[in-house]
Coordinates of C-alpha atoms in Angstrom, one line a residue:
X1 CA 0.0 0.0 0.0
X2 CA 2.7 2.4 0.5
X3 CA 4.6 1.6 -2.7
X4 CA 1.2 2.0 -4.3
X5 CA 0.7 6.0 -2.6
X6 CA 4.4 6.3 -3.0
X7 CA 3.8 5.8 -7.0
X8 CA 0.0 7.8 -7.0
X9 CA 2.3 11.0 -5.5
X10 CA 1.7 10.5 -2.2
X11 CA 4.8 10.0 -0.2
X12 CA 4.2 8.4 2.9
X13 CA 7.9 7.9 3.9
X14 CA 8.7 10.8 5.8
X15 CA 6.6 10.3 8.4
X16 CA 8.5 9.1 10.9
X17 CA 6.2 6.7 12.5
X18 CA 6.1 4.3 9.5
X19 CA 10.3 4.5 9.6
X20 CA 9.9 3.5 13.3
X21 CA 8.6 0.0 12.2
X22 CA 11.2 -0.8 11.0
X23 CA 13.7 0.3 13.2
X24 CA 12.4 -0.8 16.3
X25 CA 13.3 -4.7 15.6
X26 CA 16.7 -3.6 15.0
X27 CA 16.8 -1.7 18.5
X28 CA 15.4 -5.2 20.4
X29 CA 16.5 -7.8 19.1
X30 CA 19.7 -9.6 20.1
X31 CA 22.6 -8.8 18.7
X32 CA 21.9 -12.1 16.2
X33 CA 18.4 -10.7 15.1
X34 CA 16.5 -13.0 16.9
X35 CA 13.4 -11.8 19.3
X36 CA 13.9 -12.6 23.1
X37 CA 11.4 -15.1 23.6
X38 CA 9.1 -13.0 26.6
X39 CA 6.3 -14.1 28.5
X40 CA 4.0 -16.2 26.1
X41 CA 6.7 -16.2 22.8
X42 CA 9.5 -18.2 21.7
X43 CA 12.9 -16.5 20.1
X44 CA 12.4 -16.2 16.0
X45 CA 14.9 -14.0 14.1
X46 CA 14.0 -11.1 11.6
X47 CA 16.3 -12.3 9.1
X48 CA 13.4 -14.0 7.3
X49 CA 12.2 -10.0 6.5
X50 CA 14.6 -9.5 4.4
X51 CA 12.0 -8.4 1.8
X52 CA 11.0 -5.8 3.8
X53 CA 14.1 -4.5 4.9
X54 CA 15.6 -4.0 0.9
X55 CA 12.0 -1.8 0.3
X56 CA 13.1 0.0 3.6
X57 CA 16.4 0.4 2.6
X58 CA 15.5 1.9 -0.7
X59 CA 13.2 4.4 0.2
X60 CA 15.1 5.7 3.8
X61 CA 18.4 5.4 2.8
X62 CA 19.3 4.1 6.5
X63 CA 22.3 2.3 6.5
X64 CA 21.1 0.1 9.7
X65 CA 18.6 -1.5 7.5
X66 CA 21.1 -3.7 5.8
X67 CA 21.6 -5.6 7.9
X68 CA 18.4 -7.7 7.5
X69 CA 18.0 -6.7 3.9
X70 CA 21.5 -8.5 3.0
X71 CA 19.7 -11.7 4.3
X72 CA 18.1 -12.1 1.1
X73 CA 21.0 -12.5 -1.0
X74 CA 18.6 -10.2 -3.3
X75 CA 16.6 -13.2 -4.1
X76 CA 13.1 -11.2 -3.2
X77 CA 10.5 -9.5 -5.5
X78 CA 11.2 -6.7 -3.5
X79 CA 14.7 -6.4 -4.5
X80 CA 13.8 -7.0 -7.9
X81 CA 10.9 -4.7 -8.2
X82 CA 12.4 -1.7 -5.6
X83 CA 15.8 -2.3 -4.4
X84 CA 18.0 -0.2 -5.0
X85 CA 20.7 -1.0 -7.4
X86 CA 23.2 -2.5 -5.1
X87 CA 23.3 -3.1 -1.2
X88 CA 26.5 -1.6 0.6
X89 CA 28.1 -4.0 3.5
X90 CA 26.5 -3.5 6.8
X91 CA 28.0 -1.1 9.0
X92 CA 29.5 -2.3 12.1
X93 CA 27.2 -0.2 14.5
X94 CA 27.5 0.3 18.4
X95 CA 23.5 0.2 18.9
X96 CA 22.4 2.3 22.2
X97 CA 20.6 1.1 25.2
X98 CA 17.1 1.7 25.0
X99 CA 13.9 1.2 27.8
X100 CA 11.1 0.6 25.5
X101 CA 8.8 2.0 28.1
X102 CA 5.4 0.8 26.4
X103 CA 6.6 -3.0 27.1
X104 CA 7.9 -2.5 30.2
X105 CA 11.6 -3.7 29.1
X106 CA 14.9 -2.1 29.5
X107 CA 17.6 -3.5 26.7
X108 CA 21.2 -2.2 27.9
X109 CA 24.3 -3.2 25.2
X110 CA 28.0 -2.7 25.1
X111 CA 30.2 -3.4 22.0
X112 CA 29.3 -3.3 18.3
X113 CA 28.5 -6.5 16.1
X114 CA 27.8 -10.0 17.0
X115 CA 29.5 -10.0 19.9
X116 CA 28.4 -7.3 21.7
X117 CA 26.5 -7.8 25.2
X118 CA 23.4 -7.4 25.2
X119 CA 20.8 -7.6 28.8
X120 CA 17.1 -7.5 29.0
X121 CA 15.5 -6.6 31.3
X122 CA 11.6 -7.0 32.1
X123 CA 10.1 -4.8 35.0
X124 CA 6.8 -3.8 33.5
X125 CA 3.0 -5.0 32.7
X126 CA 2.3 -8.0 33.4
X127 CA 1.0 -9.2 30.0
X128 CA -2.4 -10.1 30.6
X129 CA -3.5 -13.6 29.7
X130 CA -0.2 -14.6 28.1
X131 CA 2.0 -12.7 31.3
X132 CA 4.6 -14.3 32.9
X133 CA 5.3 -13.9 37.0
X134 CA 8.6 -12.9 36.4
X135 CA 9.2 -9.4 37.7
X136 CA 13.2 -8.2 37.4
X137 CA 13.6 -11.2 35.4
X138 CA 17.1 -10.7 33.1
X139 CA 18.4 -12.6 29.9
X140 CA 21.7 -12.0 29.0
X141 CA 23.3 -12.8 25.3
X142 CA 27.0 -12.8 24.5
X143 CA 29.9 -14.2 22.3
X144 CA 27.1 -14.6 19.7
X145 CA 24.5 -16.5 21.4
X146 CA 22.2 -16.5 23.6
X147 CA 23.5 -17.7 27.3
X148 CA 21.1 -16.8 29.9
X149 CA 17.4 -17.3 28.6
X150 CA 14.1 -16.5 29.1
X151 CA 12.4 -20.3 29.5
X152 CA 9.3 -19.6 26.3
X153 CA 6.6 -21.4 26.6
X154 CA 5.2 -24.6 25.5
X155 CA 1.4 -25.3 24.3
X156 CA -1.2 -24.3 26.3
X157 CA -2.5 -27.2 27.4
X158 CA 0.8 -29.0 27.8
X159 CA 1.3 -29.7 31.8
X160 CA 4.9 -28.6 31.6
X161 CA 4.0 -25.1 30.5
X162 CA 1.9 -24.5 33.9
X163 CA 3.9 -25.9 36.0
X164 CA 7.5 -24.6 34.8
X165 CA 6.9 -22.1 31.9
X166 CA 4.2 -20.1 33.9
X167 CA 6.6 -19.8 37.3
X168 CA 9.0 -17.5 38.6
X169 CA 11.6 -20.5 39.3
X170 CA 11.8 -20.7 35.8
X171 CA 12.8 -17.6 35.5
X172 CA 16.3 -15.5 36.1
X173 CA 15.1 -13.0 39.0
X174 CA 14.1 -13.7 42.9
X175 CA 11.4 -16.5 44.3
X176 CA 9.9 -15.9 48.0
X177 CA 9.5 -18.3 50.0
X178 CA 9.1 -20.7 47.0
X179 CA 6.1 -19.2 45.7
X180 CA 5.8 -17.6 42.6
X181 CA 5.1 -13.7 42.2
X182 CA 1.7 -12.4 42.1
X183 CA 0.5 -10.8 38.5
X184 CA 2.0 -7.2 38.6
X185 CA 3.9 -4.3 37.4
X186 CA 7.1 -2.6 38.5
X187 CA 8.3 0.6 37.3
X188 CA 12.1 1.9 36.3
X189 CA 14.1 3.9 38.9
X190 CA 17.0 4.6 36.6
X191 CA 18.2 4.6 33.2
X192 CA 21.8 5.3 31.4
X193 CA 23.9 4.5 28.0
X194 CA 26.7 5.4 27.1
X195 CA 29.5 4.0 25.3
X196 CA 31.7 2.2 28.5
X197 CA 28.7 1.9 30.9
X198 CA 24.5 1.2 30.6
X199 CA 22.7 1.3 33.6
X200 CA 19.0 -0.2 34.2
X201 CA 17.4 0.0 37.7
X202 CA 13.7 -1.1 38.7
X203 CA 11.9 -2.0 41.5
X204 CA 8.2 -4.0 42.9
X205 CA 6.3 -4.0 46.0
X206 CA 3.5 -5.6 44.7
X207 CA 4.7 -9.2 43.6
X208 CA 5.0 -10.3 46.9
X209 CA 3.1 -8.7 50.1
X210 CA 5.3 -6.6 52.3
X211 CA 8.5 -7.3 49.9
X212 CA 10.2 -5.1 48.6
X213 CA 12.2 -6.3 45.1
X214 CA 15.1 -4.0 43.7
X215 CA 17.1 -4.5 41.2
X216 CA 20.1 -2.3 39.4
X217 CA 22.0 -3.8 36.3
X218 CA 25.3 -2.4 35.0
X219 CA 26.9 -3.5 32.2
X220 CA 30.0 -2.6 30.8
X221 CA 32.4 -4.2 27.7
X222 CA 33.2 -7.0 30.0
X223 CA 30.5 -8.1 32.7
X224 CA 27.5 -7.1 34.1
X225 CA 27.4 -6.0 37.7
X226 CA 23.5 -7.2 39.5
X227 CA 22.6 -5.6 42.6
X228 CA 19.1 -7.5 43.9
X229 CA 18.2 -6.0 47.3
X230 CA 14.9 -7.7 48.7
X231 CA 13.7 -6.5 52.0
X232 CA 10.4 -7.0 54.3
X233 CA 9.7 -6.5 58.1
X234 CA 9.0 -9.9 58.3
X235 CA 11.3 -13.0 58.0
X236 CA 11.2 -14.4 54.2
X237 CA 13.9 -17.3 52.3
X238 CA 14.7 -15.4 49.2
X239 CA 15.9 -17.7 46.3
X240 CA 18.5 -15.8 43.3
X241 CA 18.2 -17.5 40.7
X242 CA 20.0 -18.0 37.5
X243 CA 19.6 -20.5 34.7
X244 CA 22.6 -20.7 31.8
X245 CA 23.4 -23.2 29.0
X246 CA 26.4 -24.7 28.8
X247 CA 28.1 -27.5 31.6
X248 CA 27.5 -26.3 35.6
X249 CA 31.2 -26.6 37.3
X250 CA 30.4 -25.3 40.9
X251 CA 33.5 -23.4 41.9
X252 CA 33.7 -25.5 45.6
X253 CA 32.5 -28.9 47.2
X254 CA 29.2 -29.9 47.1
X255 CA 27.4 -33.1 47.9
X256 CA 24.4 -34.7 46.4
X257 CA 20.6 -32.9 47.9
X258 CA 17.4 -32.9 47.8
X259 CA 14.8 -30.5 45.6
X260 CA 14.9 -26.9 47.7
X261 CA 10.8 -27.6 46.8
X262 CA 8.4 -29.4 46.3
X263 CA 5.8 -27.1 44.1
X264 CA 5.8 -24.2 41.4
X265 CA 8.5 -25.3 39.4
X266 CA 11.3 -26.5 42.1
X267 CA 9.7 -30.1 41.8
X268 CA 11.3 -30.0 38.7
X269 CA 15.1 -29.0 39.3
X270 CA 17.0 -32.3 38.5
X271 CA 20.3 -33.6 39.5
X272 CA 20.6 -31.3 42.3
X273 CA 23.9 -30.8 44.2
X274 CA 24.3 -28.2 47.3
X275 CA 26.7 -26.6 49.1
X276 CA 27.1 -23.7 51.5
X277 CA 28.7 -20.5 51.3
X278 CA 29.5 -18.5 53.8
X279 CA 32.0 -16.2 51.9
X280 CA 32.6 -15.2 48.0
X281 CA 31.9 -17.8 45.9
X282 CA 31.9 -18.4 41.8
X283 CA 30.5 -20.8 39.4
X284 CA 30.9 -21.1 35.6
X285 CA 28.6 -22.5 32.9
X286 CA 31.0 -23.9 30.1
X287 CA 30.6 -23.5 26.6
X288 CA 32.9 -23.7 23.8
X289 CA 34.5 -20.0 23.5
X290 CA 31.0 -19.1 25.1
X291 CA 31.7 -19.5 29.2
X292 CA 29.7 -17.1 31.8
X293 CA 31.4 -16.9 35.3
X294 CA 29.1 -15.8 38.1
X295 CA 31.1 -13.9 40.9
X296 CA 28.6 -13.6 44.3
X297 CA 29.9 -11.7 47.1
X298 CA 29.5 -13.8 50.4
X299 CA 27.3 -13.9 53.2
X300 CA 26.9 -16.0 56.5
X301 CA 24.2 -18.7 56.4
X302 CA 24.1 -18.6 52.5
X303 CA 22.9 -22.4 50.7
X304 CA 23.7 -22.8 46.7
X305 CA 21.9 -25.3 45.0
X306 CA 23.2 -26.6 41.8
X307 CA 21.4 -28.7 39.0
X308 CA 19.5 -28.4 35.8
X309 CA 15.7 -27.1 34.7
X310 CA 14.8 -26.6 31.5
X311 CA 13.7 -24.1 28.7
X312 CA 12.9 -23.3 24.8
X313 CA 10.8 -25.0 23.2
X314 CA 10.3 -28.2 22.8
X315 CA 12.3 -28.0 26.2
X316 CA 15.9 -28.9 26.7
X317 CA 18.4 -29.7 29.9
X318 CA 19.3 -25.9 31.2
X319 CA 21.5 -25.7 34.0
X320 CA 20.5 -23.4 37.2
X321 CA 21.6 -22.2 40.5
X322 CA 20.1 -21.1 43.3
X323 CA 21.5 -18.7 46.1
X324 CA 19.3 -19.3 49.3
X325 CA 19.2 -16.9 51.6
X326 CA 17.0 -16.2 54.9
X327 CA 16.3 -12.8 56.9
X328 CA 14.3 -9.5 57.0
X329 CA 16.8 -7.7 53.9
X330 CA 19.8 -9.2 51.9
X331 CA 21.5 -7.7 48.5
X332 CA 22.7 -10.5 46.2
X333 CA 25.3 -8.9 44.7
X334 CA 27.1 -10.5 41.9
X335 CA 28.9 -9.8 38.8
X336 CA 27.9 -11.9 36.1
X337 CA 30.7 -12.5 33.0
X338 CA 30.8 -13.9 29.4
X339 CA 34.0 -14.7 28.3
X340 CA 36.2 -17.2 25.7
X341 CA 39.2 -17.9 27.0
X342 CA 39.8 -17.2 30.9
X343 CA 37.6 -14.5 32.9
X344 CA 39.0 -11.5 33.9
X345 CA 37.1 -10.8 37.1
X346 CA 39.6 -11.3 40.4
X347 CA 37.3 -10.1 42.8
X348 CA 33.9 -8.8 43.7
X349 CA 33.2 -7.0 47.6
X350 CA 30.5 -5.3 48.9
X351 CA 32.2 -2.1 50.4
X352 CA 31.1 -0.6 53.9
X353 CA 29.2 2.7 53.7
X354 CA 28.0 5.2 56.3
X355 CA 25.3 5.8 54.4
X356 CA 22.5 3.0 54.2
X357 CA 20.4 3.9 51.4
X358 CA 23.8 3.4 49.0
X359 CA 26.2 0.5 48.0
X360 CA 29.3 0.6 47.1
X361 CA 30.7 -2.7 45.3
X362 CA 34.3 -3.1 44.3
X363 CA 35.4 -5.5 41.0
X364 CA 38.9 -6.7 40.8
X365 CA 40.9 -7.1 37.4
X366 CA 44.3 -8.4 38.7
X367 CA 45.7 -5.4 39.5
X368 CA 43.3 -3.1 38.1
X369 CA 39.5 -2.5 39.6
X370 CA 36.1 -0.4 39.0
X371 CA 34.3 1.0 41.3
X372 CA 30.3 1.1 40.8
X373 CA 28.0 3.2 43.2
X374 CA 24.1 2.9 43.7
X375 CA 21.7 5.0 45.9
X376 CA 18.5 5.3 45.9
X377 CA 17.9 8.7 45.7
X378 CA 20.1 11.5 44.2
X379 CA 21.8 14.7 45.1
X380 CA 23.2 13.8 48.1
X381 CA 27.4 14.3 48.2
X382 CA 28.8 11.3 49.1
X383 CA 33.1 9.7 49.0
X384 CA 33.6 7.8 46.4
X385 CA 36.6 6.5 44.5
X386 CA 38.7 9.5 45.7
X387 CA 35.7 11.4 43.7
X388 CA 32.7 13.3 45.1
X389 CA 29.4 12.8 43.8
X390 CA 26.0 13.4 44.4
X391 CA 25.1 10.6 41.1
X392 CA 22.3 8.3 41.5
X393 CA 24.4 5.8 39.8
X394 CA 28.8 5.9 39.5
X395 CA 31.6 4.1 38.1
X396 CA 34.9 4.2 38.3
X397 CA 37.0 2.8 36.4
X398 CA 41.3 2.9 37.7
X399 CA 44.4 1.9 36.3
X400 CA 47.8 2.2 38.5
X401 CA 45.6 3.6 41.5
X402 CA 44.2 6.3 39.3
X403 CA 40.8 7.2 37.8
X404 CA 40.6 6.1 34.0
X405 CA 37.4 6.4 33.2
X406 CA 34.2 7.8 35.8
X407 CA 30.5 7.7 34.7
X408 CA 28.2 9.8 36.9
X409 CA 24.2 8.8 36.3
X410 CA 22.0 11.3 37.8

């Protein structure tokens, strides 16, 4: 219909709105082109809109569109009816971060191309009928794939999809007292990109009664740092999870264990190994040049539970881990990394503050570290990194016991 106004005089493609179809995808989807797989979906790629993408091409001139329109290899009526004569490469484009506000969905990157990091993360309506209870829920791609997913769904009527699919323990955020959230919305306390640093921050009340759920992401070239505070007036087990293909290697003893449940979702954990942790701990998820370390800084009474669920669709083994905790308030603070070869995370501590509505975590790099600050409100002056700031959100980023490189997110 547009090719049809375009060629009765009507030109249609300056208004922006129609451009925006086509360039949303490109500013969601994974680094790979493929659709998370969110709530009630599975991941499916836009490479198969190729067609689309050369008529795009051709009439905005925008060089991000060839990237899906070279997926045609020109083989399309489109191209052969529209495109234009010949399709330059692809750039090589360092997308931004974006919070897609209308979905409720913060999408953070670093890097350019395949490999870039890429973090999603869902704080937002519930999605009706087809909603998952997965509030602060993240998926995390990397080195070209996909490493920490979203679990999809299965057919309606297929047992599996209630009783996994369709609960939080399925899902990469926090579990209460081995129940699953209630059907809510959260809402984002902070936003940042920019090229070295993207920061995402949101928080619930409403999932579980009288719990508080906050979470802030930051995720630079490397890792991702995950601050989850959960807090109540009343005593509460709080369960962190995180699910991750590739082979589980624990990074301490543990000893065969029981399910940590018995109902939504935890009856189905399998092969499940425990241990406690007390101090820092770390665990990796092994893939070939595709290996995610998780770095969690300790605390006393701490239980891990190691073992497998399952996700996509029809389902297959996913490895998990649980970090159990008990109390009033706790922050699971962890740094989360992707890497080929060898990680390059030392070290992760929580650092002591006067002030308690901030933390103050502290990554090592060998001899190098960064320095990442998070308060809950702004404008107040606070020490940091041999800096003052009154940031919502800081990094710091030193090198021979200087600042590099400082980000201040107001």
């Amino acid at each position: 219909a547009t090719e049809a106004a375009y060629f009765a005089g009507i030109d249609l493609y300056g208004n922006a709105a129609l451009k925006s179809l086509y360039d949303a995808p490109l500013l969601y989807t994974f680094p790979d082109l493929s659709f998370p797989a969110v709530n009630d979906s599975d991941v499916f790629s836009i490479k198969g809109q190729h067609a689309l993408y050369e008529l795009a091409y051709a009439r905005f001139g925008d060089p991000a569109h060839l990237v899906v329109a070279q997926e045609g290899k020109r083989s399309s009526l489109e191209a052969f009816l529209w495109g234009a004569d010949e399709l330059p490469p692809a750039p090589v484009t360092a997308l931004e971060s974006r919070d897609f506000e209308g979905l409720g969905a913060a999408v953070l990157r670093q890097g350019a191309g395949a490999d870039q990091l890429y973090v999603h993360l869902d704080y937002g309506p519930h999605g009706g009928g087809h909603g998952h209870p997965d509030k602060m829920t993240l998926i995390l791609f990397g080195l070209g794939r996909q490493l920490a997913p979203d679990p999809a769904r299965l057919a309606y009527a297929a047992p599996l999809h209630g009783s996994w699919y369709r609960q939080t323990f399925a899902h990469n955020t926090v579990c209460v007292d081995q129940r699953s959230q209630q059907a809510t919305e959260g809402r984002l306390t902070v936003f940042h990109s920019s090229p070295g640093l993207a920061v995402a921050g949101a928080e619930c009340d409403t999932a579980y009664p009288g719990v508080m759920l906050r979470r802030t992401v930051a995720l630079t070239g490397e890792y991702l740092v995950d601050l989850f505070e959960v807090e109540s007036e009343d005593e509460h087990t709080y369960d962190w999870l995180w699910h991750n293909f590739g082979e589980l290697r624990p990074g301490m003893a543990t000893e065969p264990g029981e399910s940590p449940g018995t109902d939504a979702g935890y009856q189905h954990m399998k092969d499940v190994r425990i241990a406690r942790a007390d101090g820092d701990w770390t665990a990796d998820f092994a893939q070939d040049q595709a290996n995610v370390r998780v770095t969690m800084a300790g605390e006393p009474g701490t239980k891990l539970y190691f073992g497998a669920g399952m996700a996509n669709n029809p389902p297959v083994p996913c490895p998990m881990l649980i970090a159990r905790r008990q109390g009033k308030r706790t922050l699971f603070a962890s740094v989360i990394e992707p890497y080929r070869d060898e990680p390059r995370v030392t070290g992760l501590r929580i650092l002591p503050m006067e002030d308690g509505n901030a933390v103050e975590v502290q990554i090592s790099r060998g001899q190098a570290r960064d320095l990442l600050l998070v308060a809950r409100e702004p404008g107040v002056t606070r020490s940091f990194g041999g800096i003052q700031t009154t940031a919502r959100v800081c990094f710091v980023r030193e090198a021979d016991g200087a600042a590099r490189e400082v980000h201040h997110v107001e």
